[in-house]
Amino acid sequence: MFSYKFMLKIVNFVVIYTFLFIGTAGENVDEGFCSIESKSCGNNDSELRYLFYDVNPPEGFNLRRDVYMRFAIMLAEAQKSGRRLNWRLVLPPWHRLYHWKSQKYNSKPMPWNTFFNMDSLKSYAPVMDLHELFSKTIAMKFEIDRLYVLHNYENAFENGVFDEKWETVDDCKYDGNFWGYKNITAKEVECVNFQGKISMLWELVTQHPADKYVMFSHGEIPLHDTYGTKAYWDCRKSMVFNDDLVRIAKNFMSQFLKCKKEKCTSYVAIHWRRQDFVHSRYNDIPSIHGTAQQVHKAIVDFTPNVNKVFVATDASTKEKEKLDNELRNLGYKVYFYKPNNKDIELYKDGGVAIIEQIICSHAAYFIGTHESTFSFRIQEEREILGFDSSTTFNRLCPDSGKCEKPSKWTIVN
């Protein structure tokens, strides 16, 4: 028989363990933790919770791709540590982007599978197109529980220090339009001054644990937790383009640029940014004549056997003709991707831009435009393909004055 003292120790142990377990479990629930073994981690639709975001309307396609990565990494990293397992990231449809000029074909919201391979995106993080969520409800109207409208602090470096912080503020309004859908509304709207890493957004989420549908406006404001890390590159590698866009780009490369392999040797490519850069960044870009001369020098120095130049650009027809003439006078054959109306109707301006990026990504040598996110995305693709960094991190310089070398964000596997 057990002694009285021994039985008392057993009872005390059970009481203390139960108290600690309940307390810990309560804390974990508040923080979004759930156990896979308990089978309570979003195994049915009623247990799932959804995270939405949007981006400042003037921001372009390629910056929006980077904002996606911030949110996808935030959720993926949380789930790797066993937290937020019942959360899903709902991707904002592409709608009326500022740089998309073919409004006739870009008026309707477009899902992410128009441009990207959704199976590949989902292999990294639990993401879904908005229409996938709509298919789960029969309601005519969809209501977001809480919308956080993020704002920058007026003075980010107060006292010379960038502190990570957030605070709610009054007089809150949302100036967005929910991607063109008139049947989406928000039950509660809160404005938040925010500066810091994106993982801090979980602090806001935990303020209202009953919310099932949570959205962040101005998703470009929170920063990457760690830029250029393995997590960053794992996410970036999952951003595989739509199969149709890859097929069109490779057909163009085969037919006109005489390349049928991953690392081409038959052409060089440039991203020649014009339009707003001509006015806002005229000190960073060359003239048309200067552009041709720099391309010629790069070919002579690095790929002397190449005589084909592919140009991805937003330049006017007149500017393209001038650059074409300049390069042809130097002995080069110049190629632009010219979509027909059917291509634009099917793949929109975003798809056309991706086709150009794919072609640039496979070139023997690439020259980009300084501080252009379009060029950044091409450089990332080339890193994934395994090109030497010397063939990738190059830029067009102004005709005179300083020419800062581009930063090299090399891949981490």
Short mmCIF file of C-alpha atoms in Angstrom, two decimals:
data_model
loop_
_atom_site.label_atom_id
_atom_site.label_comp_id
_atom_site.label_asym_id
_atom_site.label_seq_id
_atom_site.Cartn_x
_atom_site.Cartn_y
_atom_site.Cartn_z
CA MET A 1 0.00 0.00 0.00
CA PHE A 2 1.14 3.60 -0.73
CA SER A 3 1.79 5.86 2.23
CA TYR A 4 -0.33 8.92 2.93
CA LYS A 5 2.61 11.28 2.24
CA PHE A 6 3.34 9.59 -1.09
CA MET A 7 -0.34 9.88 -2.19
CA LEU A 8 -0.34 13.56 -1.15
CA LYS A 9 2.70 14.22 -3.35
CA ILE A 10 0.93 12.56 -6.29
CA VAL A 11 -2.18 14.72 -5.81
CA ASN A 12 -0.11 17.92 -5.54
CA PHE A 13 1.81 17.01 -8.70
CA VAL A 14 -1.42 16.43 -10.64
CA VAL A 15 -2.92 19.73 -9.44
CA ILE A 16 0.21 21.72 -10.31
CA TYR A 17 0.62 20.03 -13.70
CA THR A 18 -3.05 20.60 -14.54
CA PHE A 19 -2.77 24.26 -13.56
CA LEU A 20 0.35 24.75 -15.68
CA PHE A 21 -1.17 22.91 -18.63
CA ILE A 22 -4.37 24.95 -18.57
CA GLY A 23 -2.44 28.20 -18.20
CA THR A 24 -0.08 27.35 -21.04
CA ALA A 25 -2.86 26.15 -23.27
CA GLY A 26 -4.75 29.37 -22.67
CA GLU A 27 -1.72 31.43 -23.63
CA ASN A 28 -1.14 29.38 -26.77
CA VAL A 29 -4.73 29.75 -27.90
CA ASP A 30 -4.51 33.50 -27.45
CA GLU A 31 -1.35 33.52 -29.55
CA GLY A 32 -2.90 31.44 -32.32
CA PHE A 33 -1.26 28.12 -31.38
CA CYS A 34 -2.93 24.80 -32.05
CA SER A 35 -1.67 21.25 -31.89
CA ILE A 36 -1.55 19.06 -34.98
CA GLU A 37 -2.05 16.03 -32.74
CA SER A 38 -5.28 17.51 -31.36
CA LYS A 39 -6.66 17.69 -34.89
CA SER A 40 -7.89 21.22 -34.19
CA CYS A 41 -5.75 23.09 -36.68
CA GLY A 42 -8.22 24.09 -39.31
CA ASN A 43 -9.18 20.69 -40.58
CA ASN A 44 -12.61 21.95 -41.56
CA ASP A 45 -13.81 25.24 -42.99
CA SER A 46 -15.54 26.37 -39.79
CA GLU A 47 -12.18 26.42 -37.95
CA LEU A 48 -10.24 28.35 -40.60
CA ARG A 49 -9.35 32.02 -40.32
CA TYR A 50 -8.40 34.27 -43.21
CA LEU A 51 -5.86 37.04 -43.69
CA PHE A 52 -6.39 39.65 -46.44
CA TYR A 53 -4.28 42.59 -47.57
CA ASP A 54 -4.14 45.23 -50.27
CA VAL A 55 -1.49 47.62 -51.60
CA ASN A 56 -1.43 51.36 -52.26
CA PRO A 57 -3.17 51.76 -55.69
CA PRO A 58 -0.29 53.58 -57.51
CA GLU A 59 2.19 50.77 -56.72
CA GLY A 60 3.19 48.59 -59.66
CA PHE A 61 2.99 44.89 -60.43
CA ASN A 62 6.52 44.01 -59.32
CA LEU A 63 6.39 45.84 -55.98
CA ARG A 64 3.13 44.01 -55.29
CA ARG A 65 4.91 40.73 -55.85
CA ASP A 66 7.37 41.68 -53.11
CA VAL A 67 4.54 42.64 -50.72
CA TYR A 68 3.02 39.20 -51.34
CA MET A 69 6.30 37.62 -50.26
CA ARG A 70 6.28 39.55 -46.97
CA PHE A 71 2.84 38.21 -46.05
CA ALA A 72 3.49 34.68 -47.35
CA ILE A 73 6.77 34.42 -45.40
CA MET A 74 5.10 35.85 -42.28
CA LEU A 75 2.46 33.11 -42.31
CA ALA A 76 4.77 30.30 -43.47
CA GLU A 77 7.32 31.03 -40.73
CA ALA A 78 4.58 31.13 -38.08
CA GLN A 79 3.28 27.76 -39.21
CA LYS A 80 6.77 26.23 -39.25
CA SER A 81 6.90 26.92 -35.51
CA GLY A 82 3.48 25.32 -34.98
CA ARG A 83 1.51 28.56 -34.77
CA ARG A 84 -1.31 30.05 -36.87
CA LEU A 85 -1.93 26.63 -38.42
CA ASN A 86 -5.59 27.43 -39.05
CA TRP A 87 -4.85 30.66 -40.97
CA ARG A 88 -4.98 31.11 -44.74
CA LEU A 89 -3.65 34.04 -46.80
CA VAL A 90 -6.19 35.35 -49.32
CA LEU A 91 -4.44 36.94 -52.31
CA PRO A 92 -5.74 40.33 -53.52
CA PRO A 93 -6.95 40.25 -57.15
CA TRP A 94 -5.07 42.30 -59.72
CA HIS A 95 -7.23 45.29 -60.60
CA ARG A 96 -6.63 48.47 -62.65
CA LEU A 97 -2.93 48.87 -61.97
CA TYR A 98 -1.53 52.30 -62.75
CA HIS A 99 1.00 51.08 -65.33
CA TRP A 100 -1.46 48.85 -67.17
CA LYS A 101 -2.56 51.00 -70.08
CA SER A 102 -4.81 48.52 -71.89
CA GLN A 103 -7.79 49.30 -69.68
CA LYS A 104 -10.17 47.71 -72.19
CA TYR A 105 -8.76 44.33 -71.16
CA ASN A 106 -7.83 45.13 -67.54
CA SER A 107 -11.12 46.38 -66.13
CA LYS A 108 -12.10 43.18 -64.30
CA PRO A 109 -10.34 41.84 -61.19
CA MET A 110 -7.93 39.06 -62.11
CA PRO A 111 -6.93 36.14 -59.88
CA TRP A 112 -3.33 35.22 -59.21
CA ASN A 113 -3.56 32.09 -61.32
CA THR A 114 -3.70 34.40 -64.36
CA PHE A 115 0.02 34.99 -63.85
CA PHE A 116 1.36 32.39 -61.41
CA ASN A 117 1.26 28.65 -60.84
CA MET A 118 -0.99 28.36 -57.79
CA ASP A 119 0.15 24.84 -56.92
CA SER A 120 3.70 26.16 -56.64
CA LEU A 121 2.64 29.12 -54.46
CA LYS A 122 0.70 26.76 -52.17
CA SER A 123 3.72 24.50 -51.83
CA TYR A 124 5.37 27.27 -49.79
CA ALA A 125 2.51 28.90 -47.86
CA PRO A 126 -1.24 28.29 -47.28
CA VAL A 127 -2.49 30.80 -49.85
CA MET A 128 -5.65 31.00 -51.93
CA ASP A 129 -7.21 33.17 -54.62
CA LEU A 130 -10.18 35.24 -53.50
CA HIS A 131 -12.57 33.33 -55.75
CA GLU A 132 -11.67 30.13 -53.86
CA LEU A 133 -12.99 31.72 -50.68
CA PHE A 134 -16.11 33.01 -52.43
CA SER A 135 -16.87 29.45 -53.51
CA LYS A 136 -17.11 28.46 -49.84
CA THR A 137 -19.99 30.84 -49.08
CA ILE A 138 -23.46 31.23 -50.54
CA ALA A 139 -23.95 34.73 -49.17
CA MET A 140 -24.50 37.52 -51.68
CA LYS A 141 -22.37 39.86 -49.54
CA PHE A 142 -19.01 39.16 -47.92
CA GLU A 143 -18.09 40.98 -44.71
CA ILE A 144 -14.55 41.32 -43.35
CA ASP A 145 -14.57 41.33 -39.55
CA ARG A 146 -11.83 43.92 -39.11
CA LEU A 147 -9.91 46.10 -41.53
CA TYR A 148 -6.68 47.70 -40.33
CA VAL A 149 -5.71 50.74 -42.40
CA LEU A 150 -1.94 51.12 -41.97
CA HIS A 151 -0.19 54.50 -42.10
CA ASN A 152 3.43 55.54 -41.87
CA TYR A 153 4.54 57.61 -38.89
CA GLU A 154 5.23 61.21 -39.87
CA ASN A 155 8.77 61.01 -38.46
CA ALA A 156 10.18 57.52 -38.93
CA PHE A 157 13.56 58.39 -37.36
CA GLU A 158 12.45 60.23 -34.25
CA ASN A 159 15.56 61.21 -32.25
CA GLY A 160 17.60 59.61 -35.03
CA VAL A 161 16.39 56.09 -34.22
CA PHE A 162 14.05 53.83 -36.21
CA ASP A 163 11.95 52.20 -33.51
CA GLU A 164 9.55 49.38 -34.27
CA LYS A 165 6.15 50.42 -32.99
CA TRP A 166 2.46 50.80 -33.73
CA GLU A 167 -0.48 52.71 -32.32
CA THR A 168 -4.17 53.04 -33.19
CA VAL A 169 -5.40 56.47 -34.23
CA ASP A 170 -8.81 58.13 -34.58
CA ASP A 171 -10.80 59.41 -37.58
CA CYS A 172 -10.28 56.31 -39.66
CA LYS A 173 -11.37 55.93 -43.28
CA TYR A 174 -10.61 53.35 -45.95
CA ASP A 175 -9.99 54.81 -49.40
CA GLY A 176 -9.82 51.48 -51.22
CA ASN A 177 -12.51 49.73 -53.23
CA PHE A 178 -11.97 46.05 -52.33
CA TRP A 179 -10.49 45.27 -55.76
CA GLY A 180 -13.59 46.34 -57.66
CA TYR A 181 -16.01 44.05 -55.83
CA LYS A 182 -19.08 45.93 -54.66
CA ASN A 183 -20.34 43.10 -52.43
CA ILE A 184 -17.37 43.22 -50.00
CA THR A 185 -17.62 45.36 -46.87
CA ALA A 186 -15.83 45.67 -43.52
CA LYS A 187 -17.62 45.43 -40.18
CA GLU A 188 -14.95 47.32 -38.21
CA VAL A 189 -12.25 49.69 -39.50
CA GLU A 190 -9.24 50.73 -37.41
CA CYS A 191 -6.41 53.04 -38.44
CA VAL A 192 -2.93 52.20 -37.23
CA ASN A 193 0.35 54.10 -37.42
CA PHE A 194 2.89 51.38 -38.07
CA GLN A 195 6.61 51.00 -38.57
CA GLY A 196 8.59 47.83 -38.31
CA LYS A 197 8.74 44.23 -39.46
CA ILE A 198 5.67 42.52 -40.84
CA SER A 199 5.56 39.84 -38.12
CA MET A 200 4.48 42.61 -35.73
CA LEU A 201 1.07 42.49 -37.43
CA TRP A 202 0.30 39.40 -35.35
CA GLU A 203 0.22 41.74 -32.33
CA LEU A 204 -2.73 43.51 -33.91
CA VAL A 205 -4.46 40.25 -34.79
CA THR A 206 -4.30 39.02 -31.19
CA GLN A 207 -6.13 42.15 -29.98
CA HIS A 208 -9.38 40.67 -31.32
CA PRO A 209 -9.08 36.86 -31.17
CA ALA A 210 -12.69 36.27 -32.27
CA ASP A 211 -12.14 37.83 -35.71
CA LYS A 212 -12.23 35.27 -38.50
CA TYR A 213 -11.63 37.59 -41.49
CA VAL A 214 -8.84 40.14 -40.94
CA MET A 215 -7.51 42.56 -43.53
CA PHE A 216 -4.56 44.97 -43.71
CA SER A 217 -4.69 47.92 -46.08
CA HIS A 218 -1.41 49.44 -47.35
CA GLY A 219 0.42 46.16 -47.02
CA GLU A 220 3.53 47.78 -48.49
CA ILE A 221 4.23 49.59 -45.19
CA PRO A 222 5.43 46.62 -43.05
CA LEU A 223 8.99 45.54 -43.85
CA HIS A 224 10.50 42.12 -44.49
CA ASP A 225 11.54 40.41 -41.27
CA THR A 226 14.74 39.25 -42.97
CA TYR A 227 15.44 40.20 -46.57
CA GLY A 228 17.58 37.88 -48.67
CA THR A 229 17.56 34.93 -46.25
CA LYS A 230 16.84 31.30 -47.12
CA ALA A 231 13.18 31.86 -46.20
CA TYR A 232 13.07 34.76 -48.64
CA TRP A 233 14.55 32.71 -51.46
CA ASP A 234 12.41 29.65 -50.71
CA CYS A 235 9.34 31.84 -51.11
CA ARG A 236 10.76 33.54 -54.20
CA LYS A 237 11.50 30.20 -55.88
CA SER A 238 7.89 29.14 -55.34
CA MET A 239 6.68 32.10 -57.44
CA VAL A 240 6.65 30.08 -60.64
CA PHE A 241 4.91 31.74 -63.59
CA ASN A 242 1.76 30.47 -65.29
CA ASP A 243 2.61 27.64 -67.72
CA ASP A 244 1.06 29.45 -70.69
CA LEU A 245 3.26 32.52 -70.16
CA VAL A 246 6.39 30.38 -69.92
CA ARG A 247 5.44 28.56 -73.11
CA ILE A 248 4.93 31.84 -75.05
CA ALA A 249 8.25 33.25 -73.84
CA LYS A 250 10.18 30.10 -74.74
CA ASN A 251 8.53 29.94 -78.17
CA PHE A 252 9.70 33.52 -78.78
CA MET A 253 13.22 32.66 -77.60
CA SER A 254 13.33 29.65 -79.88
CA GLN A 255 11.87 31.32 -82.97
CA PHE A 256 13.58 34.71 -82.91
CA LEU A 257 16.55 34.43 -80.54
CA LYS A 258 17.57 30.89 -81.52
CA CYS A 259 17.72 29.56 -77.99
CA LYS A 260 16.14 26.35 -76.68
CA LYS A 261 17.93 25.98 -73.35
CA GLU A 262 17.76 27.50 -69.86
CA LYS A 263 20.97 29.51 -70.10
CA CYS A 264 21.03 31.11 -73.53
CA THR A 265 24.21 32.22 -75.26
CA SER A 266 22.67 33.73 -78.41
CA TYR A 267 21.43 37.11 -77.13
CA VAL A 268 21.78 39.80 -74.50
CA ALA A 269 18.81 41.55 -72.90
CA ILE A 270 18.18 44.98 -71.45
CA HIS A 271 15.38 46.43 -69.39
CA TRP A 272 15.11 49.98 -70.71
CA ARG A 273 12.80 51.89 -68.36
CA ARG A 274 11.45 55.16 -69.79
CA GLN A 275 8.06 56.86 -69.19
CA ASP A 276 8.05 58.28 -65.62
CA PHE A 277 11.79 57.63 -65.17
CA VAL A 278 12.59 60.14 -67.93
CA HIS A 279 11.21 62.87 -65.67
CA SER A 280 11.56 61.57 -62.12
CA ARG A 281 14.96 59.84 -62.45
CA TYR A 282 16.61 61.57 -65.38
CA ASN A 283 19.92 61.65 -63.47
CA ASP A 284 19.95 57.84 -63.29
CA ILE A 285 19.23 56.85 -66.90
CA PRO A 286 21.06 57.39 -70.21
CA SER A 287 19.92 59.06 -73.42
CA ILE A 288 18.87 56.88 -76.33
CA HIS A 289 22.30 57.28 -77.90
CA GLY A 290 23.98 56.59 -74.55
CA THR A 291 21.90 53.43 -74.11
CA ALA A 292 23.03 52.04 -77.47
CA GLN A 293 26.66 52.83 -76.72
CA GLN A 294 26.53 51.10 -73.33
CA VAL A 295 24.92 47.99 -74.80
CA HIS A 296 27.59 47.90 -77.51
CA LYS A 297 30.40 48.19 -74.95
CA ALA A 298 28.94 45.43 -72.78
CA ILE A 299 28.68 43.08 -75.75
CA VAL A 300 32.25 43.83 -76.90
CA ASP A 301 33.61 43.32 -73.37
CA PHE A 302 31.59 40.29 -72.23
CA THR A 303 29.78 38.54 -75.12
CA PRO A 304 31.69 39.45 -78.30
CA ASN A 305 30.12 36.67 -80.38
CA VAL A 306 26.54 37.84 -79.77
CA ASN A 307 24.70 40.06 -82.26
CA LYS A 308 21.10 39.81 -80.97
CA VAL A 309 19.65 42.26 -78.43
CA PHE A 310 16.29 41.80 -76.75
CA VAL A 311 14.75 44.97 -75.29
CA ALA A 312 12.04 44.99 -72.60
CA THR A 313 10.74 48.52 -72.30
CA ASP A 314 7.84 50.84 -71.61
CA ALA A 315 9.21 53.36 -74.14
CA SER A 316 7.05 55.00 -76.77
CA THR A 317 7.02 53.66 -80.33
CA LYS A 318 9.12 56.61 -81.46
CA GLU A 319 11.76 55.98 -78.77
CA LYS A 320 11.91 52.29 -79.62
CA GLU A 321 12.45 53.10 -83.29
CA LYS A 322 15.33 55.43 -82.41
CA LEU A 323 17.05 52.84 -80.20
CA ASP A 324 16.46 50.18 -82.85
CA ASN A 325 18.20 52.35 -85.47
CA GLU A 326 21.11 53.16 -83.14
CA LEU A 327 21.77 49.48 -82.35
CA ARG A 328 21.31 48.32 -85.95
CA ASN A 329 23.86 50.90 -87.07
CA LEU A 330 26.26 49.23 -84.65
CA GLY A 331 25.62 45.87 -86.30
CA TYR A 332 23.01 44.32 -83.98
CA LYS A 333 19.63 42.72 -84.59
CA VAL A 334 17.05 44.15 -82.18
CA TYR A 335 13.97 42.33 -80.88
CA PHE A 336 10.93 43.51 -78.95
CA TYR A 337 8.05 41.34 -77.80
CA LYS A 338 4.97 42.72 -79.59
CA PRO A 339 1.74 41.20 -78.27
CA ASN A 340 -1.34 41.16 -80.46
CA ASN A 341 -4.82 42.01 -79.16
CA LYS A 342 -5.52 38.35 -78.42
CA ASP A 343 -2.41 38.07 -76.21
CA ILE A 344 -3.40 41.19 -74.28
CA GLU A 345 -6.99 39.97 -73.92
CA LEU A 346 -5.87 36.58 -72.59
CA TYR A 347 -2.86 37.54 -70.49
CA LYS A 348 -3.38 41.27 -69.87
CA ASP A 349 -0.58 43.83 -69.46
CA GLY A 350 0.75 41.88 -66.47
CA GLY A 351 1.14 38.72 -68.53
CA VAL A 352 2.93 40.62 -71.30
CA ALA A 353 5.36 42.05 -68.73
CA ILE A 354 6.03 38.57 -67.34
CA ILE A 355 6.77 37.23 -70.84
CA GLU A 356 9.36 40.00 -71.26
CA GLN A 357 10.86 39.20 -67.85
CA ILE A 358 11.17 35.51 -68.71
CA ILE A 359 12.99 36.32 -71.96
CA CYS A 360 15.38 38.69 -70.13
CA SER A 361 15.96 36.07 -67.42
CA HIS A 362 17.42 33.55 -69.87
CA ALA A 363 19.74 35.94 -71.76
CA ALA A 364 23.50 35.45 -71.81
CA TYR A 365 23.94 38.90 -70.29
CA PHE A 366 21.44 41.29 -68.70
CA ILE A 367 21.52 45.06 -68.17
CA GLY A 368 18.79 46.58 -66.00
CA THR A 369 17.52 49.99 -64.99
CA HIS A 370 18.68 51.41 -61.67
CA GLU A 371 16.20 50.91 -58.77
CA SER A 372 13.49 49.44 -60.98
CA THR A 373 11.52 46.60 -59.38
CA PHE A 374 11.02 45.16 -62.89
CA SER A 375 14.81 44.76 -63.13
CA PHE A 376 15.00 43.41 -59.56
CA ARG A 377 12.59 40.59 -60.37
CA ILE A 378 14.63 39.64 -63.48
CA GLN A 379 17.81 39.56 -61.41
CA GLU A 380 16.12 37.23 -58.94
CA GLU A 381 15.00 34.91 -61.73
CA ARG A 382 18.54 34.79 -63.06
CA GLU A 383 19.86 33.93 -59.60
CA ILE A 384 17.38 31.05 -59.42
CA LEU A 385 18.49 29.87 -62.89
CA GLY A 386 22.10 29.89 -61.74
CA PHE A 387 23.66 32.63 -63.90
CA ASP A 388 26.93 34.13 -62.74
CA SER A 389 26.29 37.36 -60.87
CA SER A 390 28.60 39.25 -63.23
CA THR A 391 26.11 38.64 -66.05
CA THR A 392 23.12 39.73 -63.95
CA PHE A 393 23.79 42.72 -61.70
CA ASN A 394 24.44 45.36 -64.34
CA ARG A 395 22.72 48.67 -65.00
CA LEU A 396 22.35 51.40 -67.57
CA CYS A 397 24.26 54.46 -66.42
CA PRO A 398 23.62 58.16 -67.10
CA ASP A 399 25.65 59.65 -69.96
CA SER A 400 27.81 61.51 -67.46
CA GLY A 401 28.31 61.78 -63.72
CA LYS A 402 28.21 59.13 -61.02
CA CYS A 403 26.96 55.62 -61.71
CA GLU A 404 26.34 53.67 -58.52
CA LYS A 405 26.83 49.93 -58.97
CA PRO A 406 23.71 47.83 -58.34
CA SER A 407 23.50 45.85 -55.13
CA LYS A 408 24.03 42.11 -55.49
CA TRP A 409 21.31 40.08 -53.75
CA THR A 410 22.65 36.60 -54.41
CA ILE A 411 20.62 33.47 -53.78
CA VAL A 412 20.71 31.52 -50.50
CA ASN A 413 19.83 27.83 -50.88
#
